[in-house]
XYZ file of C-alpha atoms in Angstrom:
151
model
C -0.415 0.030 0.122
C 1.132 3.412 -1.201
C 0.527 6.849 -1.032
C 0.484 9.784 -2.593
C 3.841 11.537 -0.916
C 5.802 9.656 -3.429
C 7.242 6.105 -4.243
C 10.431 4.314 -4.204
C 9.615 1.248 -4.996
C 10.474 1.050 -8.972
C 7.423 -1.394 -10.383
C 10.165 -4.043 -11.712
C 11.325 -4.257 -7.966
C 7.737 -5.467 -6.711
C 7.406 -7.702 -9.688
C 10.811 -9.212 -8.608
C 9.567 -9.785 -5.108
C 5.912 -11.401 -6.398
C 8.074 -13.519 -8.735
C 10.422 -14.924 -5.541
C 7.563 -15.368 -3.404
C 5.133 -17.526 -5.284
C 3.482 -19.423 -3.073
C 1.646 -15.454 -2.091
C -0.613 -13.577 -3.955
C 0.661 -9.622 -4.129
C -2.247 -6.929 -4.926
C -0.940 -3.604 -5.069
C -2.859 0.265 -4.508
C -1.605 2.878 -5.503
C -0.425 5.769 -7.733
C 1.739 3.475 -10.381
C 1.067 0.958 -11.762
C 2.584 -2.689 -11.981
C 2.681 -4.701 -15.046
C 0.100 -7.846 -13.619
C 1.666 -11.605 -12.850
C 0.245 -14.488 -11.852
C 0.318 -13.910 -7.991
C 0.953 -9.696 -8.613
C -2.973 -7.919 -8.874
C -2.639 -4.070 -9.266
C -5.852 -2.317 -7.984
C -4.753 1.273 -8.288
C -5.588 3.856 -6.213
C -8.492 3.302 -3.854
C -9.612 6.097 -1.760
C -10.316 4.071 0.623
C -8.535 0.844 1.314
C -10.459 -0.015 4.468
C -11.582 -3.575 2.857
C -8.122 -4.960 1.219
C -6.769 -4.304 4.125
C -8.941 -6.305 6.516
C -8.549 -9.026 4.030
C -4.394 -8.788 3.333
C -2.563 -11.484 5.725
C 0.359 -9.199 5.402
C 0.487 -5.485 4.627
C 3.056 -4.412 3.069
C 3.422 -0.758 3.026
C 5.426 2.400 3.560
C 6.159 4.069 7.096
C 3.573 7.215 6.350
C 1.108 7.809 9.453
C -1.981 7.685 8.296
C -1.243 4.137 6.874
C 0.331 2.909 9.758
C -2.713 3.949 11.428
C -4.729 2.130 9.478
C -3.117 -1.094 9.283
C -2.851 -0.930 13.450
C -6.652 -0.316 13.268
C -7.149 -3.077 10.724
C -5.142 -5.271 13.464
C -2.898 -6.694 9.873
C 0.594 -8.484 10.396
C 2.948 -5.811 8.233
C 5.330 -5.322 6.986
C 6.789 -1.553 6.988
C 10.051 -0.144 4.256
C 9.999 3.484 5.348
C 9.731 5.572 1.986
C 12.668 8.493 2.037
C 11.326 12.201 3.145
C 13.219 15.067 3.446
C 12.312 14.917 7.591
C 13.095 11.226 8.140
C 9.754 10.487 9.580
C 8.977 7.418 8.694
C 12.221 6.433 9.090
C 12.033 7.571 12.980
C 8.644 6.046 12.599
C 9.821 2.666 11.760
C 12.429 2.358 14.206
C 9.724 2.779 16.506
C 7.530 0.354 14.895
C 10.902 -2.554 15.048
C 11.506 -1.237 18.634
C 7.861 -2.391 19.911
C 8.072 -4.971 17.969
C 4.334 -4.347 15.578
C 6.036 -4.429 12.438
C 8.854 -6.062 10.982
C 11.276 -3.607 9.144
C 13.140 -3.295 6.177
C 15.074 -0.560 6.126
C 14.863 -0.027 2.692
C 13.276 -2.190 -0.265
C 14.345 -5.509 0.083
C 16.161 -7.779 -2.648
C 13.419 -10.801 -3.943
C 15.306 -13.433 -2.253
C 14.663 -11.788 1.585
C 10.733 -11.662 0.809
C 10.000 -15.030 1.759
C 11.460 -14.551 5.160
C 9.953 -11.277 5.680
C 6.504 -11.837 5.021
C 7.151 -15.096 6.973
C 8.122 -13.395 10.003
C 4.827 -10.859 9.359
C 2.620 -12.944 9.359
C 4.255 -14.934 12.542
C 4.271 -11.753 14.730
C 0.792 -11.307 13.482
C -1.257 -7.855 14.452
C -2.847 -8.100 17.455
C 0.304 -6.317 19.010
C -1.526 -3.038 17.197
C -3.789 -2.741 20.832
C -1.074 -1.360 21.937
C -0.385 1.366 18.742
C -4.502 2.101 18.688
C -6.360 1.150 21.443
C -9.319 1.629 19.208
C -11.119 3.669 21.387
C -9.744 7.227 20.470
C -12.862 9.370 19.793
C -14.856 8.011 23.369
C -11.688 8.961 25.019
C -11.608 13.016 23.251
C -15.252 13.321 24.017
C -14.005 12.142 27.721
C -11.394 15.046 27.540
C -13.963 17.627 26.186
C -16.184 16.634 28.512
C -14.245 17.218 31.348
C -12.955 20.786 29.538
C -16.539 21.846 29.468
C -17.321 21.078 33.057
């Protein structure tokens, strides 16, 4: 899953990773099309990726805050590959996720031969740990704070 802030991954790299993991089915979501293969489908841009996220066994995504929040809310296993940004915010987020053991993190797009192990590790880790990142009660907590402020 890639956002609109630019992509560090060449579509050929994605195709090579899919070729290295024939037992996995890849669905690419984002602005740049990829050449499909039997286990790689390009889904294009999705205004709301929620259903696709919830259906995924493992989500491969960049380290942007919105993408990480969506993966956390969906409670999906994840491989996070931070993209280069001027202020390094994705690398910082990825480092925190790695230390907290919430996601498998690769500092840059991995070589195809590394993907079977990364996906296996993410699947084994699962998505239950995201409860610590996103407990799911943010709206209720915000409302309680607003009530307390107005009292």
